[in-house]
């Protein structure tokens, strides 16, 4: 399997999976995409249904990562998804709540779904350095709206031949997320807060990647830049796995008949998670509609409904901060698939230049054939969260609540009964104050007090690692302006 850049127009250079994972972003600023999408047959699904999660992961990832051996992938998957990182029996349990199937993707070490990819990515990258004969070490730059940062730090901490520098918006993450990152252990990690929002952090990181002087300076230090954001293909492939795995689990449990369509609702920010589902569908998984759920930052809802992507709008800080994004990078991959390289490149140029683009009728129809979209303002998010707790005894986090709201709207639009799978992306304890507020309870000033209050109300213990953070010492407290990100990276590289 070979990969090309979404921005390659005439001469299309092809890359191996190892090169793609190593580089993260294509040299022309585009994203890597596979030249073909591998097929998954009904027999394949049957076979996968009889396997454990790590076995499924190795099989499915192997279809894309053809320069990795089956043994390498299985080894990596066992390390990533086995105990003690994830619960022994099933890393991605599905809970039936009312008529919805809720796929819980947050049972890993940092209590957010990002662990699903970031526990295995370091293994894939280490092997990629070997496979490509790379002599330099990798310096991973991450812009995070909260969850990616911690999950990446946790995945890469003390991994040989890798360093990692994480940037997050200082007021754009929760108290617990901040504490998770500030206390990160490991000799190869650095964390810097910036003034500004997530898009500022992401733009800053992208600018550093595009800076040739920076590449030269780092080269002198024996380093090259790599990415752990969902712009990296190595993040997406492990995410394809859990949609296929969920289908197998539902078949095995008799909650779905083989061949039945499954609609999937995904709380969306950078369009990575939902795009992974799109890949699974295009491989042949019987997925009906993919429902893109957004918070008040509803740029994707407008795009999917009207074909106009317009980032020139107010940026809201919401109770679902990991979805506070106005530039959803992975949408570029969908456009490339749907509209082809020429149009995709021109849309991206327009977005960079004018902050807006409009797709043509044909492209819009193709998008709407696969996707529906809903958004949810702050009041509705909190309401839905409370209703699910009060009526169905299910405690969701605020991001998942946005998806639950979209799932209900979508269900109301259907005239037949369908299996609707909702991706649940974080533990409610990761956002305890916002969850308490949604439930109409008092919100203690302190994030850890809030976590304890929430425990009392729900009767479900918080993940031990979150609770233990309170006692951990901060290592990283610096806050800088976005324009100083480059010098911060250089200082870290030279340290
Ligand atoms: C990252 C994140 C999302 C958004 O996922 P994308 O792949 O960026 O669309 C949603 N919920 C939570 C809890 C997240 O951490």
Tab-separated table of C-alpha atoms and ligand atoms in Angstrom:
chain	number	residue	atom	x	y	z
A	1	UNK	CA	0.000	0.000	0.000
A	2	UNK	CA	1.341	3.401	-1.010
A	3	UNK	CA	0.374	6.916	0.075
A	4	UNK	CA	0.261	10.310	-1.640
A	5	UNK	CA	-0.250	13.871	-0.456
A	6	UNK	CA	-3.703	15.440	-0.770
A	7	UNK	CA	-2.006	18.472	-2.327
A	8	UNK	CA	0.028	16.619	-4.967
A	9	UNK	CA	-1.284	17.798	-8.316
A	10	UNK	CA	0.776	16.603	-11.248
A	11	UNK	CA	3.779	14.580	-10.251
A	12	UNK	CA	2.545	12.286	-7.502
A	13	UNK	CA	5.321	11.074	-5.243
A	14	UNK	CA	4.375	7.871	-3.447
A	15	UNK	CA	5.332	7.076	0.146
A	16	UNK	CA	5.421	3.893	2.203
A	17	UNK	CA	3.415	3.610	5.430
A	18	UNK	CA	6.610	3.862	7.506
A	19	UNK	CA	7.581	7.092	5.737
A	20	UNK	CA	4.104	8.493	6.221
A	21	UNK	CA	4.058	7.700	9.938
A	22	UNK	CA	7.537	9.136	10.350
A	23	UNK	CA	6.803	12.410	8.555
A	24	UNK	CA	3.258	13.098	9.745
A	25	UNK	CA	2.612	15.903	7.270
A	26	UNK	CA	3.523	15.760	3.565
A	27	UNK	CA	6.336	18.133	2.475
A	28	UNK	CA	3.852	20.212	0.426
A	29	UNK	CA	1.686	20.813	3.499
A	30	UNK	CA	-0.920	18.253	2.462
A	31	UNK	CA	-2.097	15.203	4.367
A	32	UNK	CA	-1.152	11.666	3.462
A	33	UNK	CA	-3.885	9.486	1.980
A	34	UNK	CA	-3.747	5.897	0.724
A	35	UNK	CA	-3.805	5.432	-3.049
A	36	UNK	CA	-6.514	2.796	-2.621
A	37	UNK	CA	-8.800	1.666	0.174
A	38	UNK	CA	-8.448	-2.013	1.054
A	39	UNK	CA	-11.573	-4.161	0.950
A	40	UNK	CA	-13.109	-5.986	3.852
A	41	UNK	CA	-15.427	-8.838	2.899
A	42	UNK	CA	-18.249	-10.393	4.888
A	43	UNK	CA	-15.983	-13.415	5.416
A	44	UNK	CA	-13.269	-11.134	6.779
A	45	UNK	CA	-15.773	-9.718	9.258
A	46	UNK	CA	-16.722	-13.227	10.380
A	47	UNK	CA	-13.090	-14.061	10.906
A	48	UNK	CA	-12.441	-10.827	12.820
A	49	UNK	CA	-15.474	-11.490	14.998
A	50	UNK	CA	-13.709	-14.554	16.385
A	51	UNK	CA	-10.613	-12.605	17.426
A	52	UNK	CA	-9.487	-10.534	20.395
A	53	UNK	CA	-9.192	-6.759	20.059
A	54	UNK	CA	-5.385	-6.783	19.589
A	55	UNK	CA	-5.724	-9.482	16.925
A	56	UNK	CA	-8.372	-7.476	15.109
A	57	UNK	CA	-6.175	-4.365	15.337
A	58	UNK	CA	-3.176	-6.166	13.855
A	59	UNK	CA	-5.239	-7.600	10.991
A	60	UNK	CA	-6.981	-4.376	10.075
A	61	UNK	CA	-3.933	-2.136	10.422
A	62	UNK	CA	-1.975	-4.633	8.357
A	63	UNK	CA	-4.211	-3.872	5.369
A	64	UNK	CA	-2.832	-0.320	5.333
A	65	UNK	CA	0.607	-0.770	6.890
A	66	UNK	CA	1.861	-3.317	4.401
A	67	UNK	CA	5.531	-2.638	5.149
A	68	UNK	CA	5.028	-3.846	8.733
A	69	UNK	CA	4.923	-7.600	9.389
A	70	UNK	CA	1.891	-9.284	10.960
A	71	UNK	CA	4.076	-10.217	13.907
A	72	UNK	CA	5.266	-6.631	14.441
A	73	UNK	CA	1.729	-5.329	14.397
A	74	UNK	CA	0.392	-7.992	16.731
A	75	UNK	CA	3.209	-7.327	19.172
A	76	UNK	CA	2.491	-3.619	19.129
A	77	UNK	CA	-1.257	-4.173	19.505
A	78	UNK	CA	-0.760	-6.485	22.476
A	79	UNK	CA	1.441	-3.910	24.210
A	80	UNK	CA	-0.954	-1.073	23.417
A	81	UNK	CA	-4.329	-2.626	24.167
A	82	UNK	CA	-3.574	-5.320	26.711
A	83	UNK	CA	-3.525	-4.996	30.489
A	84	UNK	CA	-2.446	-2.850	32.321
A	85	UNK	CA	-3.142	-0.143	29.730
A	86	UNK	CA	-6.732	-1.171	29.090
A	87	UNK	CA	-9.226	-3.418	30.916
A	88	UNK	CA	-8.328	-7.068	30.447
A	89	UNK	CA	-11.488	-8.388	28.786
A	90	UNK	CA	-12.349	-5.647	26.292
A	91	UNK	CA	-10.663	-2.283	25.710
A	92	UNK	CA	-13.745	-0.833	23.979
A	93	UNK	CA	-16.954	-1.975	25.740
A	94	UNK	CA	-20.362	-1.136	24.266
A	95	UNK	CA	-23.184	-0.187	26.621
A	96	UNK	CA	-26.788	-0.316	25.478
A	97	UNK	CA	-28.545	2.810	26.716
A	98	UNK	CA	-32.185	3.157	25.692
A	99	UNK	CA	-32.147	2.401	21.995
A	100	UNK	CA	-28.550	3.556	21.475
A	101	UNK	CA	-25.370	1.514	21.510
A	102	UNK	CA	-22.649	3.542	23.220
A	103	UNK	CA	-19.088	2.628	22.279
A	104	UNK	CA	-16.863	3.678	25.186
A	105	UNK	CA	-13.449	4.560	23.856
A	106	UNK	CA	-11.991	6.036	27.029
A	107	UNK	CA	-10.878	3.098	29.151
A	108	UNK	CA	-7.204	3.737	28.440
A	109	UNK	CA	-4.551	5.449	30.579
A	110	UNK	CA	-5.663	9.084	30.043
A	111	UNK	CA	-9.441	8.517	30.038
A	112	UNK	CA	-10.040	9.887	26.525
A	113	UNK	CA	-10.421	8.114	23.190
A	114	UNK	CA	-7.113	9.542	21.984
A	115	UNK	CA	-5.436	6.648	23.829
A	116	UNK	CA	-6.830	4.250	21.244
A	117	UNK	CA	-4.404	5.672	18.697
A	118	UNK	CA	-1.694	7.133	20.866
A	119	UNK	CA	-0.938	3.974	22.802
A	120	UNK	CA	0.046	2.214	19.594
A	121	UNK	CA	1.525	5.110	17.569
A	122	UNK	CA	4.860	5.193	19.446
A	123	UNK	CA	5.438	1.538	18.540
A	124	UNK	CA	4.610	2.260	14.908
A	125	UNK	CA	6.968	5.254	14.883
A	126	UNK	CA	9.862	3.405	16.532
A	127	UNK	CA	9.584	0.708	13.887
A	128	UNK	CA	9.276	3.361	11.162
A	129	UNK	CA	12.645	4.864	12.165
A	130	UNK	CA	14.249	1.464	11.728
A	131	UNK	CA	12.428	0.652	8.503
A	132	UNK	CA	13.374	3.925	6.827
A	133	UNK	CA	17.014	3.803	7.962
A	134	UNK	CA	16.569	7.096	9.816
A	135	UNK	CA	19.629	8.121	11.835
A	136	UNK	CA	18.143	11.220	13.485
A	137	UNK	CA	15.698	11.150	16.393
A	138	UNK	CA	12.096	12.319	16.045
A	139	UNK	CA	10.853	15.525	17.662
A	140	UNK	CA	7.098	15.315	17.874
A	141	UNK	CA	5.169	18.573	17.959
A	142	UNK	CA	1.606	18.490	19.173
A	143	UNK	CA	-1.057	21.171	19.269
A	144	UNK	CA	-3.802	20.057	21.591
A	145	UNK	CA	-7.212	21.170	22.699
A	146	UNK	CA	-6.628	19.038	25.793
A	147	UNK	CA	-6.937	15.326	25.272
A	148	UNK	CA	-4.412	14.681	22.510
A	149	UNK	CA	-1.638	16.351	24.469
A	150	UNK	CA	-1.890	14.131	27.477
A	151	UNK	CA	-2.505	10.992	25.465
A	152	UNK	CA	0.533	11.722	23.281
A	153	UNK	CA	2.736	12.523	26.290
A	154	UNK	CA	1.658	9.300	27.936
A	155	UNK	CA	2.251	7.270	24.792
A	156	UNK	CA	5.669	8.740	23.977
A	157	UNK	CA	7.137	9.320	27.446
A	158	UNK	CA	10.578	7.705	27.628
A	159	UNK	CA	10.243	6.074	24.216
A	160	UNK	CA	13.814	5.810	22.854
A	161	UNK	CA	14.787	8.091	19.951
A	162	UNK	CA	11.728	10.291	20.349
A	163	UNK	CA	11.151	13.677	22.001
A	164	UNK	CA	7.782	15.327	22.356
A	165	UNK	CA	6.760	18.985	22.776
A	166	UNK	CA	3.097	19.743	23.459
A	167	UNK	CA	1.376	23.149	23.105
A	168	UNK	CA	-2.074	23.858	24.507
A	169	UNK	CA	-4.266	26.997	24.827
A	170	UNK	CA	-3.817	28.102	28.415
A	171	UNK	CA	-7.519	28.882	28.993
A	172	UNK	CA	-8.856	26.287	26.572
A	173	UNK	CA	-8.492	23.103	28.625
A	174	UNK	CA	-10.038	21.837	31.854
A	175	UNK	CA	-8.307	21.982	35.223
A	176	UNK	CA	-7.787	18.233	35.186
A	177	UNK	CA	-6.473	18.230	31.610
A	178	UNK	CA	-4.017	20.974	32.556
A	179	UNK	CA	-2.904	19.045	35.616
A	180	UNK	CA	-2.520	15.864	33.552
A	181	UNK	CA	-0.127	17.620	31.200
A	182	UNK	CA	1.723	19.783	33.742
A	183	UNK	CA	2.632	16.732	35.806
A	184	UNK	CA	3.757	14.489	32.936
A	185	UNK	CA	6.747	12.347	33.772
A	186	UNK	CA	9.482	11.346	31.322
A	187	UNK	CA	12.918	12.671	30.372
A	188	UNK	CA	11.979	13.367	26.733
A	189	UNK	CA	8.838	15.492	27.206
A	190	UNK	CA	8.066	19.227	27.218
A	191	UNK	CA	4.764	21.056	27.705
A	192	UNK	CA	4.068	24.743	26.973
A	193	UNK	CA	0.830	26.686	27.364
A	194	UNK	CA	0.107	29.476	24.875
A	195	UNK	CA	-2.116	32.535	25.031
A	196	UNK	CA	-4.750	32.124	22.300
A	197	UNK	CA	-7.049	29.291	21.311
A	198	UNK	CA	-6.549	25.819	19.837
A	199	UNK	CA	-6.482	27.095	16.266
A	200	UNK	CA	-3.609	29.424	17.230
A	201	UNK	CA	-1.727	26.454	18.653
A	202	UNK	CA	-2.452	24.326	15.591
A	203	UNK	CA	-1.492	27.121	13.163
A	204	UNK	CA	1.732	27.679	15.120
A	205	UNK	CA	2.639	24.012	14.869
A	206	UNK	CA	1.794	23.896	11.167
A	207	UNK	CA	3.968	26.988	10.566
A	208	UNK	CA	6.919	25.338	12.308
A	209	UNK	CA	6.469	22.241	10.157
A	210	UNK	CA	6.494	24.398	7.023
A	211	UNK	CA	9.587	26.373	8.114
A	212	UNK	CA	12.655	25.164	6.188
A	213	UNK	CA	15.088	27.117	8.374
A	214	UNK	CA	13.681	25.284	11.366
A	215	UNK	CA	14.236	21.934	9.669
A	216	UNK	CA	17.904	22.839	9.090
A	217	UNK	CA	18.447	24.005	12.648
A	218	UNK	CA	16.899	20.838	14.041
A	219	UNK	CA	18.879	18.700	11.640
A	220	UNK	CA	22.045	20.132	13.228
A	221	UNK	CA	20.752	18.854	16.553
A	222	UNK	CA	20.195	15.389	15.050
A	223	UNK	CA	16.412	15.816	15.073
A	224	UNK	CA	13.568	15.921	12.581
A	225	UNK	CA	9.960	16.972	13.131
A	226	UNK	CA	7.125	14.509	13.320
A	227	UNK	CA	3.505	14.800	14.344
A	228	UNK	CA	1.153	12.951	16.662
A	229	UNK	CA	-1.936	14.999	15.767
A	230	UNK	CA	-4.720	13.339	13.854
A	231	UNK	CA	-3.188	14.796	10.705
A	232	UNK	CA	-0.784	11.834	11.061
A	233	UNK	CA	-2.003	8.741	9.232
A	234	UNK	CA	-0.682	6.635	12.119
A	235	UNK	CA	-3.396	8.180	14.292
A	236	UNK	CA	-6.206	7.329	11.913
A	237	UNK	CA	-5.480	3.686	11.182
A	238	UNK	CA	-5.864	2.494	14.793
A	239	UNK	CA	-9.166	4.382	14.893
A	240	UNK	CA	-10.541	2.453	11.934
A	241	UNK	CA	-10.164	-0.664	14.063
A	242	UNK	CA	-12.695	0.116	16.768
A	243	UNK	CA	-15.559	0.737	14.369
A	244	UNK	CA	-15.011	-2.636	12.744
A	245	UNK	CA	-14.471	-4.223	16.132
A	246	UNK	CA	-17.694	-2.672	17.459
A	247	UNK	CA	-19.621	-4.181	14.563
A	248	UNK	CA	-18.102	-7.591	15.371
A	249	UNK	CA	-18.987	-7.220	19.053
A	250	UNK	CA	-22.573	-6.287	18.240
A	251	UNK	CA	-22.844	-9.278	15.876
A	252	UNK	CA	-21.394	-11.577	18.512
A	253	UNK	CA	-23.838	-10.262	21.098
A	254	UNK	CA	-26.778	-10.780	18.735
A	255	UNK	CA	-27.594	-7.063	18.822
A	256	UNK	CA	-26.955	-6.780	15.096
A	257	UNK	CA	-27.469	-9.268	12.281
A	258	UNK	CA	-24.672	-9.773	9.846
A	259	UNK	CA	-25.027	-7.267	7.019
A	260	UNK	CA	-27.342	-4.911	8.947
A	261	UNK	CA	-26.500	-1.260	8.517
A	262	UNK	CA	-25.130	0.521	11.565
A	263	UNK	CA	-25.349	4.311	11.758
A	264	UNK	CA	-22.545	5.955	13.660
A	265	UNK	CA	-22.654	9.231	15.590
A	266	UNK	CA	-19.322	10.875	16.362
A	267	UNK	CA	-18.647	13.971	18.487
A	268	UNK	CA	-16.355	15.820	16.135
A	269	UNK	CA	-13.589	18.392	16.276
A	270	UNK	CA	-10.722	17.840	13.887
A	271	UNK	CA	-12.747	15.296	11.846
A	272	UNK	CA	-10.252	12.520	12.621
A	273	UNK	CA	-12.470	10.107	14.502
A	274	UNK	CA	-15.376	10.353	12.078
A	275	UNK	CA	-13.056	10.104	9.084
A	276	UNK	CA	-11.723	6.830	10.475
A	277	UNK	CA	-15.320	5.600	10.454
A	278	UNK	CA	-15.634	6.745	6.853
A	279	UNK	CA	-12.617	4.623	5.967
A	280	UNK	CA	-14.180	1.619	7.689
A	281	UNK	CA	-17.356	2.189	5.668
A	282	UNK	CA	-15.462	2.496	2.414
A	283	UNK	CA	-13.578	-0.697	3.230
A	284	UNK	CA	-16.949	-2.427	3.276
A	285	UNK	CA	-18.169	-2.257	6.863
A	286	UNK	CA	-21.983	-2.005	6.722
A	287	UNK	CA	-22.200	1.578	7.982
A	288	UNK	CA	-25.289	3.576	7.012
A	289	UNK	CA	-24.992	7.252	7.785
A	290	UNK	CA	-22.195	8.888	9.699
A	291	UNK	CA	-23.553	11.642	11.871
A	292	UNK	CA	-21.188	14.490	12.582
A	293	UNK	CA	-22.015	16.022	15.976
A	294	UNK	CA	-20.656	19.487	16.747
A	295	UNK	CA	-20.930	21.855	19.671
A	296	UNK	CA	-21.615	25.584	19.293
A	297	UNK	CA	-18.576	25.752	16.990
A	298	UNK	CA	-20.765	24.415	14.226
A	299	UNK	CA	-18.635	25.042	11.158
A	300	UNK	CA	-18.938	21.377	10.106
A	301	UNK	CA	-22.703	21.292	10.577
A	302	UNK	CA	-23.034	24.205	8.185
A	303	UNK	CA	-20.603	22.639	5.754
A	304	UNK	CA	-22.341	19.284	5.605
A	305	UNK	CA	-25.768	20.875	5.364
A	306	UNK	CA	-24.962	23.701	2.913
A	307	UNK	CA	-21.617	22.995	1.271
A	308	UNK	CA	-20.067	26.220	2.563
A	309	UNK	CA	-17.079	25.915	4.877
A	310	UNK	CA	-16.705	29.309	6.518
A	311	UNK	CA	-14.279	29.652	9.367
A	312	UNK	CA	-14.876	33.416	9.605
A	313	UNK	CA	-17.078	33.169	12.646
A	314	UNK	CA	-17.013	33.611	16.392
A	315	UNK	CA	-14.955	31.050	18.244
A	316	UNK	CA	-16.774	29.737	21.323
A	317	UNK	CA	-15.240	28.186	24.395
A	318	UNK	CA	-17.660	25.465	25.355
A	319	UNK	CA	-18.108	22.740	27.957
A	320	UNK	CA	-16.785	20.332	25.306
A	321	UNK	CA	-13.370	22.006	24.757
A	322	UNK	CA	-11.835	19.147	22.759
A	323	UNK	CA	-14.306	20.022	20.014
A	324	UNK	CA	-13.675	23.785	20.057
A	325	UNK	CA	-12.179	23.883	16.591
A	326	UNK	CA	-12.885	25.975	13.509
A	327	UNK	CA	-10.390	24.367	11.145
A	328	UNK	CA	-11.099	20.652	10.986
A	329	UNK	CA	-7.911	19.433	9.349
A	330	UNK	CA	-9.026	15.938	8.416
A	331	UNK	CA	-11.900	17.213	6.321
A	332	UNK	CA	-9.221	17.713	3.674
A	333	UNK	CA	-8.906	13.943	3.422
A	334	UNK	CA	-12.624	13.528	2.835
A	335	UNK	CA	-12.603	16.248	0.188
A	336	UNK	CA	-9.712	14.545	-1.531
A	337	UNK	CA	-11.674	11.288	-1.645
A	338	UNK	CA	-14.941	12.876	-2.693
A	339	UNK	CA	-13.877	15.766	-4.931
A	340	UNK	CA	-10.493	14.590	-6.193
A	341	UNK	CA	-7.062	16.213	-5.851
A	342	UNK	CA	-7.660	19.259	-8.085
A	343	UNK	CA	-10.759	20.551	-6.354
A	344	UNK	CA	-9.454	19.579	-2.924
A	345	UNK	CA	-6.315	21.647	-3.457
A	346	UNK	CA	-8.314	24.650	-4.644
A	347	UNK	CA	-10.671	24.473	-1.632
A	348	UNK	CA	-7.696	24.374	0.713
A	349	UNK	CA	-6.122	27.349	-1.035
A	350	UNK	CA	-9.339	29.307	-0.689
A	351	UNK	CA	-9.578	28.379	3.002
A	352	UNK	CA	-6.034	29.583	3.657
A	353	UNK	CA	-6.510	32.774	1.630
A	354	UNK	CA	-10.112	33.798	2.328
A	355	UNK	CA	-11.180	31.639	5.273
A	356	UNK	CA	-14.041	30.169	3.266
A	357	UNK	CA	-14.811	27.853	0.359
A	358	UNK	CA	-17.929	26.488	-1.276
A	359	UNK	CA	-18.025	23.027	-2.796
A	360	UNK	CA	-20.009	22.365	-5.942
A	361	UNK	CA	-23.352	20.595	-6.027
A	362	UNK	CA	-21.875	17.242	-7.008
A	363	UNK	CA	-19.405	17.258	-4.115
A	364	UNK	CA	-22.076	18.338	-1.657
A	365	UNK	CA	-24.349	15.494	-2.768
A	366	UNK	CA	-21.537	13.014	-2.338
A	367	UNK	CA	-20.821	14.304	1.173
A	368	UNK	CA	-24.494	14.181	2.119
A	369	UNK	CA	-24.819	10.637	0.801
A	370	UNK	CA	-22.545	9.512	3.625
A	371	UNK	CA	-22.879	12.175	6.312
A	372	UNK	CA	-25.548	13.976	8.273
A	373	UNK	CA	-24.742	16.733	10.760
A	374	UNK	CA	-26.246	18.294	13.861
A	375	UNK	CA	-24.983	20.726	16.430
A	376	UNK	CA	-25.841	21.398	19.991
A	377	UNK	CA	-25.543	24.650	21.933
A	378	UNK	CA	-24.398	24.809	25.546
A	379	UNK	CA	-27.849	24.643	27.131
A	380	UNK	CA	-28.883	21.644	25.040
A	381	UNK	CA	-25.613	19.810	25.748
A	382	UNK	CA	-26.181	20.145	29.482
A	383	UNK	CA	-29.837	19.201	29.207
A	384	UNK	CA	-29.130	16.050	27.268
A	385	UNK	CA	-26.417	15.055	29.703
A	386	UNK	CA	-28.825	15.487	32.623
A	387	UNK	CA	-31.669	13.655	30.888
A	388	UNK	CA	-29.521	10.644	30.087
A	389	UNK	CA	-28.439	10.482	33.711
A	390	UNK	CA	-31.896	10.982	35.182
A	391	UNK	CA	-33.910	8.877	32.765
A	392	UNK	CA	-31.498	6.229	31.579
A	393	UNK	CA	-28.928	6.194	34.405
A	394	UNK	CA	-26.083	6.774	32.004
A	395	UNK	CA	-23.462	9.334	32.935
A	396	UNK	CA	-21.843	10.803	29.828
A	397	UNK	CA	-19.147	13.421	29.554
A	398	UNK	CA	-19.941	16.700	27.816
A	399	UNK	CA	-18.450	15.683	24.441
A	400	UNK	CA	-20.430	12.479	24.393
A	401	UNK	CA	-23.522	14.476	25.364
A	402	UNK	CA	-23.168	16.486	22.156
A	403	UNK	CA	-23.199	13.201	20.261
A	404	UNK	CA	-26.166	11.872	22.243
A	405	UNK	CA	-28.109	14.976	21.307
A	406	UNK	CA	-27.255	14.487	17.635
A	407	UNK	CA	-28.188	10.804	17.911
A	408	UNK	CA	-31.629	11.730	19.234
A	409	UNK	CA	-32.198	14.315	16.505
A	410	UNK	CA	-31.082	11.836	13.892
A	411	UNK	CA	-33.275	9.077	15.285
A	412	UNK	CA	-36.298	11.362	15.140
A	413	UNK	CA	-35.596	11.887	11.427
A	414	UNK	CA	-35.701	8.135	10.704
A	415	UNK	CA	-38.825	6.202	9.867
A	416	UNK	CA	-37.320	2.782	10.473
A	417	UNK	CA	-35.512	1.150	13.345
A	418	UNK	CA	-31.770	1.127	12.902
A	419	UNK	CA	-28.751	0.335	15.013
A	420	UNK	CA	-27.233	3.633	16.082
A	421	UNK	CA	-23.743	3.492	17.540
A	422	UNK	CA	-22.546	6.536	19.459
A	423	UNK	CA	-18.831	7.069	19.962
A	424	UNK	CA	-18.234	8.052	23.580
A	425	UNK	CA	-14.956	9.904	23.684
A	426	UNK	CA	-14.106	10.759	27.289
A	427	UNK	CA	-14.730	9.670	30.841
A	428	UNK	CA	-17.177	12.029	32.581
A	429	UNK	CA	-14.574	12.471	35.299
A	430	UNK	CA	-12.261	14.202	32.915
A	431	UNK	CA	-14.740	17.082	32.825
A	432	UNK	CA	-16.250	16.822	36.302
A	433	UNK	CA	-17.167	20.521	36.841
A	434	UNK	CA	-19.044	20.788	33.546
A	435	UNK	CA	-20.769	17.455	34.167
A	436	UNK	CA	-21.851	18.524	37.672
A	437	UNK	CA	-23.136	21.814	36.321
A	438	UNK	CA	-25.118	19.965	33.681
A	439	UNK	CA	-26.649	17.766	36.349
A	440	UNK	CA	-27.765	20.920	38.158
A	441	UNK	CA	-25.487	20.259	41.136
A	442	UNK	CA	-23.179	22.599	43.019
A	443	UNK	CA	-19.819	22.909	41.357
A	444	UNK	CA	-16.913	23.073	43.789
A	445	UNK	CA	-14.227	25.597	42.876
A	446	UNK	CA	-11.536	22.928	42.793
A	447	UNK	CA	-11.480	20.377	39.958
A	448	UNK	CA	-10.642	17.495	42.270
A	449	UNK	CA	-13.373	18.401	44.758
A	450	UNK	CA	-15.663	18.305	41.731
A	451	UNK	CA	-14.419	14.859	40.826
A	452	UNK	CA	-15.239	13.604	44.321
A	453	UNK	CA	-18.706	15.181	44.264
A	454	UNK	CA	-19.393	13.506	40.958
A	455	UNK	CA	-18.293	10.166	42.370
A	456	UNK	CA	-20.794	10.514	45.198
A	457	UNK	CA	-23.609	11.333	42.810
A	458	UNK	CA	-22.899	8.614	40.274
A	459	UNK	CA	-21.711	5.908	42.642
A	460	UNK	CA	-19.119	4.912	40.028
A	461	UNK	CA	-15.479	5.328	41.050
A	462	UNK	CA	-13.371	7.759	39.007
A	463	UNK	CA	-10.429	6.280	37.060
A	464	UNK	CA	-7.660	5.833	39.633
A	465	UNK	CA	-5.113	7.707	37.581
A	466	UNK	CA	-7.272	10.822	37.418
A	467	UNK	CA	-7.916	10.829	41.145
A	468	UNK	CA	-4.193	10.392	41.881
A	469	UNK	CA	-3.248	13.515	39.907
A	470	UNK	CA	-4.212	15.770	42.775
A	471	UNK	CA	-1.079	14.771	44.677
A	472	UNK	CA	1.251	15.000	41.686
A	473	UNK	CA	3.746	17.851	41.407
A	474	UNK	CA	3.633	20.286	38.440
A	475	UNK	CA	6.702	20.132	36.199
A	476	UNK	CA	5.586	22.504	33.408
A	477	UNK	CA	4.067	25.924	34.149
A	478	UNK	CA	5.303	28.194	31.324
A	479	UNK	CA	2.821	30.294	29.288
A	480	UNK	CA	4.036	31.983	26.070
A	481	UNK	CA	2.605	33.923	23.120
A	482	UNK	CA	1.896	31.917	19.926
A	483	UNK	CA	4.629	33.799	18.020
A	484	UNK	CA	7.221	32.460	20.489
A	485	UNK	CA	6.451	28.800	19.800
A	486	UNK	CA	9.328	28.418	17.357
A	487	UNK	CA	11.969	29.617	19.801
A	488	UNK	CA	10.472	27.413	22.522
A	489	UNK	CA	10.851	24.360	20.278
A	490	UNK	CA	14.438	25.286	19.457
A	491	UNK	CA	15.303	25.750	23.117
A	492	UNK	CA	13.871	22.315	23.885
A	493	UNK	CA	15.730	20.762	20.952
A	494	UNK	CA	18.998	22.191	22.229
A	495	UNK	CA	18.419	21.251	25.852
B	1	LIG	C1	-10.411	14.889	20.358
B	1	LIG	C2	-11.750	14.711	20.942
B	1	LIG	C3	-12.894	14.806	20.152
B	1	LIG	C4	-12.846	15.182	18.674
B	1	LIG	O1	-12.262	14.177	17.893
B	1	LIG	P1	-11.744	14.513	16.401
B	1	LIG	O2	-11.060	13.290	15.949
B	1	LIG	O3	-10.784	15.678	16.567
B	1	LIG	O4	-12.915	14.898	15.596
B	1	LIG	C5	-14.115	14.560	20.743
B	1	LIG	N1	-14.211	14.255	22.064
B	1	LIG	C6	-13.125	14.176	22.851
B	1	LIG	C7	-13.303	13.854	24.293
B	1	LIG	C8	-11.860	14.390	22.322
B	1	LIG	O5	-10.790	14.295	23.110
